[in-house]
Amino acid sequence: MTTTQADTWGLHESQFWLRGKQPGERVHHAAELGFWNVYGHPEAEEVLRDPATYSSDTTRLVPKDMMPDIDLEEMQAGNLLQLDPPLHNKMRKLVSRAFTPKVVADLEPRIAAVTHEMLDAAGGDGRLELVEDLAYPLPVIVIAELLGVPASDRHLFKGWVDKLFDSSEQFSLKEQSKGRQEAVEKSLEGQQALVEYLGQHVDERRKQPREDLLTKLVEAEVDGEKLTRNEVVNFANVLLLAGHITTTMLLGNAVLCLDTHREWDERVRADRALVPPVIEESLRYLSPFAAVARATTREVELGGTTVPADQMLMVWVAAANRDDRVFAEPDTFNPLRDPNPHLAFGRGIHFCIGAPLARLEGRVALNILFDRYPALRTIPDEPPKFQINPNMTGVRELPLTTA
Ligand code: HEM
């Protein structure tokens, strides 16, 4: 890989999957950590498309003493990300009825209005801190308004969510480090606060329905069955979490990709039809959700390796998105690559339900940034800061000059 300005900021160090990965490696047993890394694109697709062999319910592999006294079943009910068929199909159908393409498309004017509001508030001193001024608040406000919880509570969500993700500890099924234990406890604290908060809102909607997604979720029915309180709370929780931190990273990463590839910055500003391909290529080049987890339900051959039953797999979609068997010159940022079958939104039954919303937010926000600022440039003395969680790739601070 060639060294770029981004390396000097530690961008590649922030991409955990690059560490220790050998060139061409597809499946790797990290014996010391007790799990398997899947790096290859065809192998990652194979895993994501076969939920019977590769279960999303990874909690069953976690040693009991690693989790303090918590009711896993209660915590998982309604959490689409960790459900397997047939429960997943039922749940996904129910939420798809509430979270339709029309619901998303109708948000476009509101996304534009919030973007302008945020940028107006950021002031005109020729500087932006992209994450704080736009990339964090925009997706949170949109998802909060959609659900029907007050967007003005976003400082609360941020506190809880930071507790969930602010850990540089790599998950290990073997070693019980003090840091790991503290990270789990902190993360559960944040999780609990968020669940209690959402529970109160769900109870209110049951008594007094409104025009919002929470009410739609409370009322949605498939085959005469409704979601339980727990299911609604946990699904809303997933939406709030998955719906904002990832999109924050997408916006920051897209701007960073254009800052480090100035020729593309010029081209996309001149031809806005390139905005969607720029977003797709940013998702491939810097995949926000770097890894997704699965557990094997039986012994299986994967990428020429035998993986036993009951093993944890980390499927590094960020690495798969750089597989040279699928992407020519994978380390080159090239929005014109066609096709671009990146796995940044996953594949198969768990394919990101929020992908249309994330793409819409990315498209609207980038266009407005281009309209308002003739240039957006990183500042040499104030380099970007990256997420410290190894499973995420993205900026968490991106200071820019706007002229
Ligand atoms: C699932 C990435 C934005 C809600 C997923 C998965 C990935 C992903 C990789 C698959 C997980 C797996 O297979 O285990 C992203 C990225 C985003 C983004 C990179 C932004 C750039 C959103 C948004 C929402 C959302 C905006 C909601 C508003 C969900 C939900 C699932 C999911 C509910 C679970 C779907 C299921 O299990 O059936 N996302 N996501 N995501 N995402 Fe997103």
Coordinates of C-alpha atoms and ligand atoms in Angstrom, one line a residue:
M1 CA 0.0 0.0 0.0
T2 CA 1.4 3.4 -0.9
T3 CA 1.9 6.0 1.9
T4 CA -0.4 9.0 1.7
Q5 CA -1.1 12.1 3.7
A6 CA -3.8 10.0 5.4
D7 CA -1.1 7.6 6.8
T8 CA 0.6 10.3 8.6
W9 CA -2.7 11.0 10.4
G10 CA -2.8 7.4 11.5
L11 CA -5.7 6.6 9.2
H12 CA -4.4 3.1 8.4
E13 CA -3.6 2.4 12.0
S14 CA -7.2 3.1 12.8
Q15 CA -8.1 0.3 10.4
F16 CA -7.6 -2.6 12.7
W17 CA -8.0 -5.3 10.1
L18 CA -4.9 -4.1 8.3
R19 CA -2.8 -5.0 11.4
G20 CA -1.3 -8.5 11.1
K21 CA -3.2 -9.4 8.0
Q22 CA -1.0 -11.1 5.5
P23 CA -1.4 -10.2 1.8
G24 CA -3.9 -12.5 0.1
E25 CA -5.1 -14.0 3.4
R26 CA -8.7 -15.0 3.3
V27 CA -9.5 -16.8 6.5
H28 CA -7.3 -16.6 9.6
H29 CA -7.5 -18.2 13.0
A30 CA -6.7 -15.7 15.7
A31 CA -6.1 -18.5 18.2
E32 CA -4.8 -16.1 20.9
L33 CA -8.1 -14.2 20.8
G34 CA -10.3 -17.2 20.3
F35 CA -11.9 -16.3 17.0
W36 CA -11.6 -16.4 13.2
N37 CA -11.0 -13.5 10.9
V38 CA -12.7 -13.6 7.5
Y39 CA -10.9 -11.2 5.1
G40 CA -11.8 -12.4 1.6
H41 CA -14.7 -11.0 -0.4
P42 CA -16.2 -14.3 -1.7
E43 CA -15.6 -15.9 1.7
A44 CA -17.4 -13.0 3.5
E45 CA -20.3 -13.2 1.1
E46 CA -20.5 -17.0 1.6
V47 CA -20.8 -16.4 5.4
L48 CA -23.3 -13.6 5.1
R49 CA -25.5 -15.5 2.7
D50 CA -25.8 -18.6 4.9
P51 CA -27.5 -17.8 8.2
A52 CA -28.1 -21.5 8.9
T53 CA -24.3 -22.2 9.1
Y54 CA -23.3 -18.8 10.3
S55 CA -25.6 -17.6 13.1
S56 CA -26.0 -13.9 14.0
D57 CA -26.7 -15.0 17.6
T58 CA -23.1 -14.8 18.8
T59 CA -24.0 -14.3 22.5
R60 CA -24.3 -18.0 22.9
L61 CA -20.5 -18.3 22.5
V62 CA -19.7 -15.7 25.1
P63 CA -18.6 -17.3 28.4
K64 CA -21.2 -16.7 31.1
D65 CA -18.7 -15.0 33.5
M66 CA -17.9 -12.4 30.9
M67 CA -21.4 -11.0 31.1
P68 CA -22.6 -9.7 34.4
D69 CA -26.1 -10.6 35.5
I70 CA -28.1 -9.7 32.5
D71 CA -31.1 -11.3 30.8
L72 CA -29.7 -12.0 27.3
E73 CA -33.0 -13.1 25.9
E74 CA -34.7 -9.9 27.1
M75 CA -31.9 -7.9 25.6
Q76 CA -32.0 -9.6 22.3
A77 CA -35.7 -9.7 21.7
G78 CA -36.3 -7.4 18.7
N79 CA -32.6 -6.9 18.0
L80 CA -32.7 -7.7 14.3
L81 CA -29.0 -7.8 14.1
Q82 CA -28.7 -10.8 16.4
L83 CA -31.8 -12.8 15.3
D84 CA -31.7 -15.8 13.0
P85 CA -34.5 -17.2 10.9
P86 CA -37.4 -17.8 11.3
L87 CA -37.7 -15.1 14.0
H88 CA -35.6 -12.7 11.9
N89 CA -38.0 -13.0 8.9
K90 CA -41.0 -12.2 11.0
M91 CA -39.4 -9.3 12.7
R92 CA -37.9 -7.8 9.6
K93 CA -41.2 -8.0 7.8
L94 CA -42.9 -6.2 10.6
V95 CA -40.3 -3.4 10.8
S96 CA -40.2 -3.1 7.0
R97 CA -43.9 -2.2 7.1
A98 CA -43.1 0.8 9.3
F99 CA -39.7 1.7 7.7
T100 CA -40.8 1.9 4.0
P101 CA -38.9 3.4 1.0
K102 CA -41.6 6.1 1.0
V103 CA -41.0 7.0 4.6
V104 CA -37.3 7.4 3.8
A105 CA -37.8 9.3 0.5
D106 CA -40.2 11.8 2.2
L107 CA -37.4 12.8 4.6
E108 CA -35.3 14.5 1.9
P109 CA -36.6 18.1 2.5
R110 CA -36.2 17.7 6.2
I111 CA -32.6 16.4 5.8
A112 CA -31.8 19.4 3.6
A113 CA -33.4 21.8 6.2
V114 CA -31.5 20.3 9.1
T115 CA -28.2 20.4 7.2
H116 CA -28.7 24.1 6.4
E117 CA -29.7 24.8 10.0
M118 CA -26.6 23.0 11.4
L119 CA -24.3 24.8 9.0
D120 CA -25.8 28.2 9.7
A121 CA -25.3 27.6 13.4
A122 CA -21.7 26.6 12.8
G123 CA -20.9 30.2 12.0
G124 CA -19.0 31.7 9.1
D125 CA -15.5 32.0 10.5
G126 CA -14.1 29.9 7.7
R127 CA -13.9 26.8 9.8
L128 CA -16.0 23.7 10.4
E129 CA -15.5 20.8 12.7
L130 CA -17.4 18.5 10.3
V131 CA -18.3 15.8 12.9
E132 CA -19.5 18.1 15.7
D133 CA -21.1 20.7 13.4
L134 CA -22.9 18.3 10.9
A135 CA -22.0 14.7 10.6
Y136 CA -22.9 13.8 14.2
P137 CA -26.1 15.9 14.7
L138 CA -27.7 15.4 11.3
P139 CA -28.3 11.6 11.4
V140 CA -29.2 11.7 15.1
I141 CA -31.8 14.4 14.5
V142 CA -33.2 12.6 11.5
I143 CA -33.5 9.2 13.2
A144 CA -34.8 10.8 16.5
E145 CA -37.5 12.7 14.6
L146 CA -38.4 9.7 12.6
L147 CA -38.8 7.6 15.7
G148 CA -40.6 10.4 17.5
V149 CA -38.2 11.0 20.4
P150 CA -37.1 14.6 21.1
A151 CA -34.1 15.4 19.0
S152 CA -33.1 17.9 21.7
D153 CA -32.2 14.9 23.9
R154 CA -29.4 14.1 21.5
H155 CA -26.7 15.1 24.0
L156 CA -28.2 12.2 26.2
F157 CA -27.9 9.7 23.4
K158 CA -24.4 10.8 22.6
G159 CA -23.3 10.2 26.2
W160 CA -24.8 6.7 26.2
V161 CA -23.6 5.8 22.7
D162 CA -20.0 7.0 23.5
K163 CA -20.1 4.6 26.5
L164 CA -21.0 1.8 24.0
F165 CA -18.4 2.4 21.5
D166 CA -15.5 4.3 23.1
S167 CA -13.2 1.3 23.6
S168 CA -10.0 0.4 21.8
E169 CA -10.2 -3.1 23.3
Q170 CA -10.4 -5.8 20.7
F171 CA -13.0 -8.4 21.7
S172 CA -11.4 -11.6 23.0
L173 CA -13.2 -14.8 23.9
K174 CA -10.2 -16.0 25.7
E175 CA -8.5 -13.4 27.8
Q176 CA -10.4 -11.5 30.4
S177 CA -8.4 -8.3 30.6
K178 CA -9.4 -5.6 33.1
G179 CA -9.8 -3.2 30.3
R180 CA -12.1 -5.5 28.5
Q181 CA -14.2 -6.0 31.6
E182 CA -14.5 -2.3 32.2
A183 CA -15.4 -1.7 28.6
V184 CA -18.2 -4.3 28.8
E185 CA -19.5 -2.7 32.0
K186 CA -19.4 0.8 30.6
S187 CA -21.1 -0.4 27.4
L188 CA -23.9 -2.1 29.4
E189 CA -24.4 1.1 31.4
G190 CA -25.0 3.0 28.2
Q191 CA -27.2 0.3 26.8
Q192 CA -29.4 0.2 29.9
A193 CA -29.9 4.0 30.0
L194 CA -30.9 4.0 26.4
V195 CA -33.3 1.1 26.9
E196 CA -35.0 2.8 29.9
Y197 CA -35.3 6.0 28.0
L198 CA -36.9 4.4 24.9
G199 CA -39.2 2.2 27.2
Q200 CA -40.8 5.4 28.6
H201 CA -41.5 6.6 25.0
V202 CA -43.0 3.3 23.9
D203 CA -45.3 3.3 27.0
E204 CA -46.5 6.8 26.1
R205 CA -47.2 5.7 22.5
R206 CA -49.2 2.8 23.7
K207 CA -51.4 5.2 25.6
Q208 CA -51.4 8.0 23.1
P209 CA -50.6 7.1 19.5
R210 CA -48.8 9.8 17.4
E211 CA -47.7 10.2 13.8
D212 CA -44.3 8.6 14.3
L213 CA -42.2 5.4 13.7
L214 CA -42.5 4.3 17.4
T215 CA -46.3 4.4 17.1
K216 CA -46.1 2.5 13.8
L217 CA -43.9 -0.1 15.5
V218 CA -46.3 -0.4 18.4
E219 CA -49.2 -0.9 16.0
A220 CA -47.5 -3.0 13.3
E221 CA -49.0 -6.5 12.8
V222 CA -48.0 -9.6 10.9
D223 CA -50.4 -12.6 10.9
G224 CA -52.4 -11.0 13.7
E225 CA -49.3 -10.7 15.9
K226 CA -47.8 -7.4 17.2
L227 CA -44.4 -6.7 18.6
T228 CA -44.0 -6.9 22.3
R229 CA -42.9 -3.9 24.4
N230 CA -39.4 -5.3 24.6
E231 CA -39.2 -6.0 20.9
V232 CA -40.2 -2.4 20.1
V233 CA -37.7 -0.9 22.6
N234 CA -34.8 -3.1 21.3
F235 CA -35.6 -2.4 17.7
A236 CA -35.8 1.3 18.3
N237 CA -32.5 1.0 20.2
V238 CA -30.9 -0.7 17.2
L239 CA -32.2 2.0 14.9
L240 CA -30.9 4.8 17.0
L241 CA -27.5 3.2 17.4
A242 CA -27.0 1.8 13.9
G243 CA -28.7 4.8 12.4
H244 CA -26.4 7.4 13.5
I245 CA -22.8 6.6 14.4
T246 CA -22.4 4.8 11.0
T247 CA -23.8 7.6 9.0
T248 CA -21.7 10.1 10.9
M249 CA -18.7 8.1 9.8
L250 CA -19.9 7.9 6.2
L251 CA -20.2 11.7 5.9
G252 CA -16.8 12.3 7.5
N253 CA -15.1 9.6 5.5
A254 CA -16.6 10.9 2.2
V255 CA -15.3 14.4 2.9
L256 CA -11.9 13.0 3.9
C257 CA -11.7 10.8 0.8
L258 CA -12.2 14.0 -1.4
D259 CA -9.7 16.0 0.7
T260 CA -7.1 13.3 0.0
H261 CA -8.1 12.8 -3.6
R262 CA -8.4 16.4 -4.8
E263 CA -8.9 15.5 -8.5
W264 CA -12.1 13.8 -7.4
D265 CA -13.1 16.7 -5.3
E266 CA -13.0 18.9 -8.5
R267 CA -14.8 16.4 -10.6
V268 CA -17.7 15.8 -8.3
R269 CA -18.2 19.5 -7.6
A270 CA -18.4 20.1 -11.4
D271 CA -20.6 17.1 -12.0
R272 CA -23.1 16.3 -9.2
A273 CA -24.2 13.1 -10.9
L274 CA -20.9 11.7 -9.4
V275 CA -22.1 12.3 -5.8
P276 CA -23.8 8.8 -5.4
P277 CA -20.7 6.9 -6.9
V278 CA -18.4 9.0 -4.6
I279 CA -20.5 7.9 -1.6
E280 CA -20.4 4.2 -2.7
E281 CA -16.7 4.4 -3.2
S282 CA -16.2 6.0 0.2
L283 CA -18.2 3.2 1.7
R284 CA -15.9 0.7 0.0
Y285 CA -12.6 2.5 0.6
L286 CA -13.3 3.4 4.3
S287 CA -16.1 1.0 5.4
P288 CA -17.7 2.5 8.6
F289 CA -18.9 -0.8 10.0
A290 CA -15.6 -2.6 9.5
A291 CA -16.6 -6.0 10.9
V292 CA -19.7 -8.0 11.6
A293 CA -19.8 -11.1 13.8
R294 CA -21.2 -14.6 13.3
A295 CA -21.0 -17.9 15.1
T296 CA -20.6 -21.3 13.3
T297 CA -23.4 -23.8 14.0
R298 CA -21.5 -26.7 12.4
E299 CA -18.1 -27.6 11.1
V300 CA -17.6 -26.0 7.7
E301 CA -15.0 -25.5 5.0
L302 CA -14.4 -21.8 4.3
G303 CA -11.7 -20.4 2.0
G304 CA -9.8 -23.8 2.0
T305 CA -9.8 -23.9 5.9
T306 CA -11.9 -26.1 8.2
V307 CA -13.7 -24.1 10.8
P308 CA -15.1 -26.1 13.6
A309 CA -18.7 -25.7 15.0
D310 CA -19.3 -23.0 17.7
Q311 CA -16.6 -20.6 16.6
M312 CA -16.8 -16.9 16.5
L313 CA -16.1 -15.3 13.1
M314 CA -15.3 -11.6 12.6
V315 CA -16.2 -10.9 9.0
W316 CA -14.1 -7.9 8.0
V317 CA -16.2 -6.3 5.3
A318 CA -13.6 -3.4 5.3
A319 CA -11.0 -6.0 4.2
A320 CA -13.3 -7.8 1.8
N321 CA -13.9 -4.4 0.2
R322 CA -10.1 -4.3 -0.7
D323 CA -10.0 -7.9 -2.1
D324 CA -8.1 -7.7 -5.4
R325 CA -10.0 -10.8 -6.7
V326 CA -13.1 -8.6 -6.9
F327 CA -11.8 -5.0 -7.1
A328 CA -9.1 -4.0 -9.5
E329 CA -6.5 -1.8 -7.8
P330 CA -8.4 -2.0 -4.5
D331 CA -6.3 0.6 -2.7
T332 CA -7.1 3.2 -5.3
F333 CA -10.1 5.5 -4.6
N334 CA -12.0 5.4 -7.9
P335 CA -15.7 6.3 -7.8
L336 CA -16.1 5.2 -11.4
R337 CA -15.5 1.5 -10.7
D338 CA -18.4 -0.4 -12.0
P339 CA -19.7 -2.6 -10.7
N340 CA -18.8 -1.8 -7.1
P341 CA -20.1 -4.8 -5.1
H342 CA -18.8 -3.5 -1.7
L343 CA -20.1 -5.2 1.4
A344 CA -20.2 -2.0 3.6
F345 CA -24.0 -2.5 4.2
G346 CA -23.6 -6.3 4.5
R347 CA -25.3 -9.0 2.4
G348 CA -28.2 -11.4 2.6
I349 CA -31.0 -11.4 5.1
H350 CA -29.3 -8.8 7.4
F351 CA -28.5 -6.3 4.6
C352 CA -28.7 -2.9 6.2
I353 CA -32.3 -1.8 6.5
G354 CA -31.1 1.8 6.8
A355 CA -29.0 1.8 3.6
P356 CA -31.5 4.0 1.6
L357 CA -31.5 6.5 4.5
A358 CA -27.8 6.6 4.9
R359 CA -27.3 7.1 1.1
L360 CA -29.9 9.8 1.0
E361 CA -28.3 11.7 4.0
G362 CA -24.9 11.4 2.3
R363 CA -26.2 12.7 -1.0
V364 CA -28.1 15.6 0.4
A365 CA -25.4 16.7 2.9
L366 CA -22.5 16.5 0.4
N367 CA -24.5 18.5 -2.2
I368 CA -25.2 21.2 0.3
L369 CA -21.6 21.3 1.5
F370 CA -20.5 21.8 -2.1
D371 CA -23.1 24.5 -2.7
R372 CA -22.1 26.4 0.4
Y373 CA -18.4 26.1 0.4
P374 CA -16.0 26.6 -2.6
A375 CA -13.5 24.3 -0.8
L376 CA -13.3 22.1 2.2
R377 CA -9.7 21.3 3.3
T378 CA -8.1 19.6 6.2
I379 CA -5.9 21.8 8.4
P380 CA -2.2 20.8 8.6
D381 CA -1.8 21.5 12.3
E382 CA -5.1 20.0 13.3
P383 CA -5.2 16.5 11.8
P384 CA -8.4 14.4 11.9
K385 CA -9.0 12.0 14.8
F386 CA -10.2 8.5 14.1
Q387 CA -12.6 6.2 16.0
I388 CA -10.7 4.1 18.5
N389 CA -13.1 1.1 18.3
P390 CA -11.3 -1.5 16.2
N391 CA -14.6 -2.5 14.5
M392 CA -15.2 0.9 13.1
T393 CA -13.5 3.0 10.5
G394 CA -14.2 6.7 10.6
V395 CA -13.3 10.1 11.8
R396 CA -14.5 11.4 15.1
E397 CA -13.1 14.8 14.6
L398 CA -12.5 16.5 11.3
P399 CA -11.5 20.1 11.5
L400 CA -11.8 21.9 8.1
T401 CA -11.3 25.3 6.5
T402 CA -14.1 26.2 4.2
A403 CA -12.6 28.7 1.9
Ligands
HEM1 C1 -27.6 -3.8 9.4 C2 -23.9 -0.9 8.0 C3 -26.8 3.0 8.3 C4 -30.1 0.3 10.5 C5 -26.4 -3.3 8.9 C6 -25.3 -4.2 8.5 C7 -24.3 -3.4 8.1 C8 -24.7 -2.0 8.3 C9 -22.9 -3.9 7.7 C10 -25.3 -5.7 8.5 C11 -25.0 -6.3 9.9 C12 -24.9 -7.8 9.8 O1 -24.9 -8.5 8.8 O2 -24.7 -8.4 10.9 C13 -24.4 0.4 7.9 C14 -23.6 1.5 7.4 C15 -24.4 2.6 7.5 C16 -25.7 2.2 8.1 C17 -22.2 1.4 6.9 C18 -24.2 4.0 7.2 C19 -23.3 4.4 6.3 C20 -27.9 2.6 8.9 C21 -29.1 3.4 9.2 C22 -30.0 2.7 9.8 C23 -29.4 1.3 10.0 C24 -29.2 4.9 8.8 C25 -31.3 3.0 10.4 C26 -32.0 4.1 10.3 C27 -29.7 -1.0 10.4 C28 -30.5 -2.2 10.9 C29 -29.7 -3.3 10.6 C30 -28.5 -2.9 9.9 C31 -31.8 -2.1 11.7 C32 -30.1 -4.8 10.9 C33 -30.8 -5.4 9.7 C34 -31.1 -6.9 10.0 O3 -30.4 -7.5 10.8 O4 -32.0 -7.4 9.3 N1 -26.0 -2.0 8.7 N2 -25.6 0.8 8.3 N3 -28.2 1.3 9.4 N4 -28.6 -1.5 9.8 FE1 -27.2 -0.4 9.0

